[in-house]
PDB file of C-alpha atoms in Angstrom:
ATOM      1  CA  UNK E 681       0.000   0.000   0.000  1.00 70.00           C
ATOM      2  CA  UNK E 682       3.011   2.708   0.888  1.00 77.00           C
ATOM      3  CA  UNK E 683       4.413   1.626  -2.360  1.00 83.00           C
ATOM      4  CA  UNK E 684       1.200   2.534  -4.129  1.00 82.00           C
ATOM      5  CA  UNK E 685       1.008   6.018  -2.393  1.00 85.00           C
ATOM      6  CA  UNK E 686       4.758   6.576  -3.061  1.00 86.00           C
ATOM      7  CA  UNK E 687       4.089   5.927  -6.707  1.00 85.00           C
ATOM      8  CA  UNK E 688       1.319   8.198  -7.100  1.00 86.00           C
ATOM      9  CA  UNK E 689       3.125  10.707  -4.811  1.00 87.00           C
ATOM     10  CA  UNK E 690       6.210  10.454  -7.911  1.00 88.00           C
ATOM     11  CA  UNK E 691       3.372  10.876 -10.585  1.00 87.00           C
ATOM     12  CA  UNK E 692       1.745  14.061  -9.104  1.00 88.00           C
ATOM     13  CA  UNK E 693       4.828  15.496  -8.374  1.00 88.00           C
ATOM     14  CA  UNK E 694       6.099  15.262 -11.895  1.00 89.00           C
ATOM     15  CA  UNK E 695       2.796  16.356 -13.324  1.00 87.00           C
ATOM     16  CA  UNK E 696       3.149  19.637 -11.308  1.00 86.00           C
ATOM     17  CA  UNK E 697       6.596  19.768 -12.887  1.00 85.00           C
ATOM     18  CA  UNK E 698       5.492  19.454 -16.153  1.00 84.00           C
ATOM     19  CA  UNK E 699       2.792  21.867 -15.925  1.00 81.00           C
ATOM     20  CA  UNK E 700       5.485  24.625 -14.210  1.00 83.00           C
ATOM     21  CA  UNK E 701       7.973  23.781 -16.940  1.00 82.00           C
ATOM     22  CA  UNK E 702       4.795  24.170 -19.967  1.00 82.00           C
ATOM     23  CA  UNK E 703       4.169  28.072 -18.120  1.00 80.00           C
ATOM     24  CA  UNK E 704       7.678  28.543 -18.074  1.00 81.00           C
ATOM     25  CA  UNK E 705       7.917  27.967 -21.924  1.00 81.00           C
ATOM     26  CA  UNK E 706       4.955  30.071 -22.330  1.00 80.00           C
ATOM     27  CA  UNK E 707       6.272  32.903 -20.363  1.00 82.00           C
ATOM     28  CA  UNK E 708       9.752  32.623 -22.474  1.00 84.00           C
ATOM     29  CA  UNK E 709       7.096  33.052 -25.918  1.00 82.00           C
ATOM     30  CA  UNK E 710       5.478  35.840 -24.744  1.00 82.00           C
ATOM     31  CA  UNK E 711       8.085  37.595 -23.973  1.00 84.00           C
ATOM     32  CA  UNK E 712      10.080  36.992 -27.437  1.00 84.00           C
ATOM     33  CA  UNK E 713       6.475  38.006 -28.752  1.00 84.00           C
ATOM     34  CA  UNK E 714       6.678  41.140 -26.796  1.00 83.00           C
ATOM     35  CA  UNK E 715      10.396  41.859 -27.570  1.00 84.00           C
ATOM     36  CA  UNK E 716       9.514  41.193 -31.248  1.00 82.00           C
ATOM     37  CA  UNK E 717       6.719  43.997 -30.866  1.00 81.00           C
ATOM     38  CA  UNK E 718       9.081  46.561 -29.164  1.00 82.00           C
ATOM     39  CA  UNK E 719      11.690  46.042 -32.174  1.00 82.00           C
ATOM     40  CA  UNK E 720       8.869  46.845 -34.934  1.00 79.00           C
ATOM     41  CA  UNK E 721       8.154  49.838 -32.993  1.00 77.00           C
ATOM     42  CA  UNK E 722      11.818  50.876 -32.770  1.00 76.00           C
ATOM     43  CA  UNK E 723      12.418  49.919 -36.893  1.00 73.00           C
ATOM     44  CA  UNK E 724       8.746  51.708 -37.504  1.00 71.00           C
ATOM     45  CA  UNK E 725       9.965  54.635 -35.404  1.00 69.00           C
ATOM     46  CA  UNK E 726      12.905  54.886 -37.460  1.00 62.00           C
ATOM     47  CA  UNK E 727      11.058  54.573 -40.741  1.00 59.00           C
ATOM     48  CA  UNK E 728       8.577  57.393 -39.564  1.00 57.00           C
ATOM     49  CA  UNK E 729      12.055  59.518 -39.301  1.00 59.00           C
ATOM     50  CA  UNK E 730      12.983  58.805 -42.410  1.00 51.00           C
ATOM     51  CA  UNK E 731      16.774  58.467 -41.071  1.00 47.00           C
ATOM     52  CA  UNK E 732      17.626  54.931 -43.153  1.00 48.00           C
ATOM     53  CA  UNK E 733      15.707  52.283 -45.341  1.00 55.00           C
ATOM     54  CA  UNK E 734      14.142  50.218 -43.467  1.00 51.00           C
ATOM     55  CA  UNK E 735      15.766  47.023 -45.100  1.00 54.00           C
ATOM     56  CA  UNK E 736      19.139  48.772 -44.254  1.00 56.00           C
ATOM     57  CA  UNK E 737      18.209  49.124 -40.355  1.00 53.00           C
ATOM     58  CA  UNK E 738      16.645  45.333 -40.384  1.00 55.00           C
ATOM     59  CA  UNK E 739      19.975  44.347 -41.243  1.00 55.00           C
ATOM     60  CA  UNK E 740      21.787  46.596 -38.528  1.00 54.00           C
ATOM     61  CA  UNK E 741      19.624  46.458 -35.659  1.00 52.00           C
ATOM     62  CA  UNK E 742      20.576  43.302 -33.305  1.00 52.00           C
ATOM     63  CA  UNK E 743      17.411  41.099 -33.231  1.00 55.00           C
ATOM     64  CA  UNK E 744      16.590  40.117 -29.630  1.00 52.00           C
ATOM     65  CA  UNK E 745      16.060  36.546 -31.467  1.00 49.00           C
ATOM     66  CA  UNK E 746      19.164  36.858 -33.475  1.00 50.00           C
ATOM     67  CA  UNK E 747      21.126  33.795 -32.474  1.00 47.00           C
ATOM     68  CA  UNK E 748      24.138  32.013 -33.442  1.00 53.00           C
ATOM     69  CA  UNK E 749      25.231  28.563 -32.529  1.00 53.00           C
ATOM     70  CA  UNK E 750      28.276  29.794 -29.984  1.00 54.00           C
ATOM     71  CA  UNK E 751      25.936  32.821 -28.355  1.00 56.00           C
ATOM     72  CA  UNK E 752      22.472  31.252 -27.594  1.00 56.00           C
ATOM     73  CA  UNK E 753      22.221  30.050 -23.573  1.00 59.00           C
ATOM     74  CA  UNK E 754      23.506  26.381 -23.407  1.00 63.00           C
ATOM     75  CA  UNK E 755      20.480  25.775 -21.128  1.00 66.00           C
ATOM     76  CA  UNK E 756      17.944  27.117 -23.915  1.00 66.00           C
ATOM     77  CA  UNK E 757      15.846  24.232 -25.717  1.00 69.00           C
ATOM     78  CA  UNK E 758      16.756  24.065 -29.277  1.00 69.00           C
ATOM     79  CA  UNK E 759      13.185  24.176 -29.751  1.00 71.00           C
ATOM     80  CA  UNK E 760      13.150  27.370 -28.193  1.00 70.00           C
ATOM     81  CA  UNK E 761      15.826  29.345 -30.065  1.00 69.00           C
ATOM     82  CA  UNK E 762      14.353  27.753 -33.720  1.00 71.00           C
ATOM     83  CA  UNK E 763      11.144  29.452 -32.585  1.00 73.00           C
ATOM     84  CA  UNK E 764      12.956  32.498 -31.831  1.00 70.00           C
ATOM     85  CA  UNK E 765      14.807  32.415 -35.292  1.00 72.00           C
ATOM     86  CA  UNK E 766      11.297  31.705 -36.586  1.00 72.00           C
ATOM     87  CA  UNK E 767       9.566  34.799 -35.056  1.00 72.00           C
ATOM     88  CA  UNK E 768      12.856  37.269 -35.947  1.00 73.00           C
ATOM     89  CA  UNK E 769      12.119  35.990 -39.690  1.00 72.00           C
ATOM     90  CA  UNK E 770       8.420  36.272 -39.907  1.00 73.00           C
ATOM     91  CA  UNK E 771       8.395  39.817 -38.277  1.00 71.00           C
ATOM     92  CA  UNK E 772      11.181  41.254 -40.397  1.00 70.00           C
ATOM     93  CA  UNK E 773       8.805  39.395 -43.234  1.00 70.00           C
ATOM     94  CA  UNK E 774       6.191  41.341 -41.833  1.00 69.00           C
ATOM     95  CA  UNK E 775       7.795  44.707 -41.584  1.00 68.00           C
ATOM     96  CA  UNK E 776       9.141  44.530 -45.075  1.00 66.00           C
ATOM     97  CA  UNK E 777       5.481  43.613 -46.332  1.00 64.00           C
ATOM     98  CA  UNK E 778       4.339  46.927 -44.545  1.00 64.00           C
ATOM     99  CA  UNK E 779       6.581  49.125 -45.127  1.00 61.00           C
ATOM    100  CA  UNK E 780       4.330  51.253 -47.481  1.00 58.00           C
ATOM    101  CA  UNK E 781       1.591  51.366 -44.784  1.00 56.00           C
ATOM    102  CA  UNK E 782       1.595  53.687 -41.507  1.00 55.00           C
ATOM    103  CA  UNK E 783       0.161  51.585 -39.054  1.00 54.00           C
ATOM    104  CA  UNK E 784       1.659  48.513 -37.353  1.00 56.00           C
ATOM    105  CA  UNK E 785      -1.105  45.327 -36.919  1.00 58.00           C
ATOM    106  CA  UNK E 786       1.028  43.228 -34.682  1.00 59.00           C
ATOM    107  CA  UNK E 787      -0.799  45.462 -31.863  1.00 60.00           C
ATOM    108  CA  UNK E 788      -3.738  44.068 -32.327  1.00 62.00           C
ATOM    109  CA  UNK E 789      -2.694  40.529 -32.799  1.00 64.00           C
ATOM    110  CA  UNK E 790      -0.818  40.738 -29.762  1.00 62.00           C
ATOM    111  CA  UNK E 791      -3.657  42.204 -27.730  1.00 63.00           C
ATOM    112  CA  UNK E 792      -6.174  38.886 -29.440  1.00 65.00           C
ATOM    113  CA  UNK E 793      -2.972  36.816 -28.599  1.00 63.00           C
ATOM    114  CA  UNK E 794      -2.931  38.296 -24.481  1.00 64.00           C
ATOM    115  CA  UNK E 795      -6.990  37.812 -24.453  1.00 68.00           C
ATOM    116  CA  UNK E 796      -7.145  34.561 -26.143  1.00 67.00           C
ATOM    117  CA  UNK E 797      -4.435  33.803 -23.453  1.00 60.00           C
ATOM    118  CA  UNK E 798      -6.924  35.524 -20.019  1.00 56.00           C
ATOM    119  CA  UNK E 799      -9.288  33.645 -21.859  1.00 63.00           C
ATOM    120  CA  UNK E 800      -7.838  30.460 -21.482  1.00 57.00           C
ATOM    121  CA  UNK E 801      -6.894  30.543 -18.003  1.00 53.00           C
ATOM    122  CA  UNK E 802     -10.441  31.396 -16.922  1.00 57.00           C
ATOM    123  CA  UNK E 803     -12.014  28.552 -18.688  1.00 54.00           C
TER     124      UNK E 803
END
């Protein structure tokens, strides 16, 4: 019988572990989401100066997702920095697509990303 309530002691403990390690990686996405926002703002900001092309400053500007093999944090999944790499590309996809236009939609899909996500936790 102790060995029964040991074993199910070990299960619920690594369920808990899994489920603090799956809000952790969540946390770590919305935060390269975020930093991903605050560089379009910075490149858009630039672009509404007029100081540089915007493909020129895309190029120049240090991506917060911009990593190579020897840089990235040992203890970072690879998963983790491929979906960085991902997001870095698809955003400076995204600004280049826009560049003609004057206003930024990544606001609202990051505020439908942060309600979908308040959503979620209430249900």
């Amino acid at each position: 019988m102790k060995n029964v309530q040991a074993f199910q002691k070990q299960l619920a403990a690594r369920k808990i572990q899994a489920n603090y390690r799956r809000i952790d990686n969540l946390k770590e996405v919305k935060q390269a989401i975020v930093a991903e926002r605050n560089r379009i703002h910075k490149l858009a900001g630039i672009r509404y100066s007029h100081c540089k092309d915007l493909s020129d400053e895309i190029r120049l500007t240090p991506a917060p997702c911009d990593y190579s093999p020897s840089t990235f944090p040992r203890d970072m999944a690879a998963s983790t920095v491929e979906f960085k790499r991902a997001l870095h590309t698809m955003t400076t996809s995204y600004l280049l697509a826009s560049k003609c236009k004057t206003d930024i939609m990544i606001d609202a899909d990051i505020n439908a990303l942060e309600q979908s996500s308040v959503e979620a936790v209430i249900e």
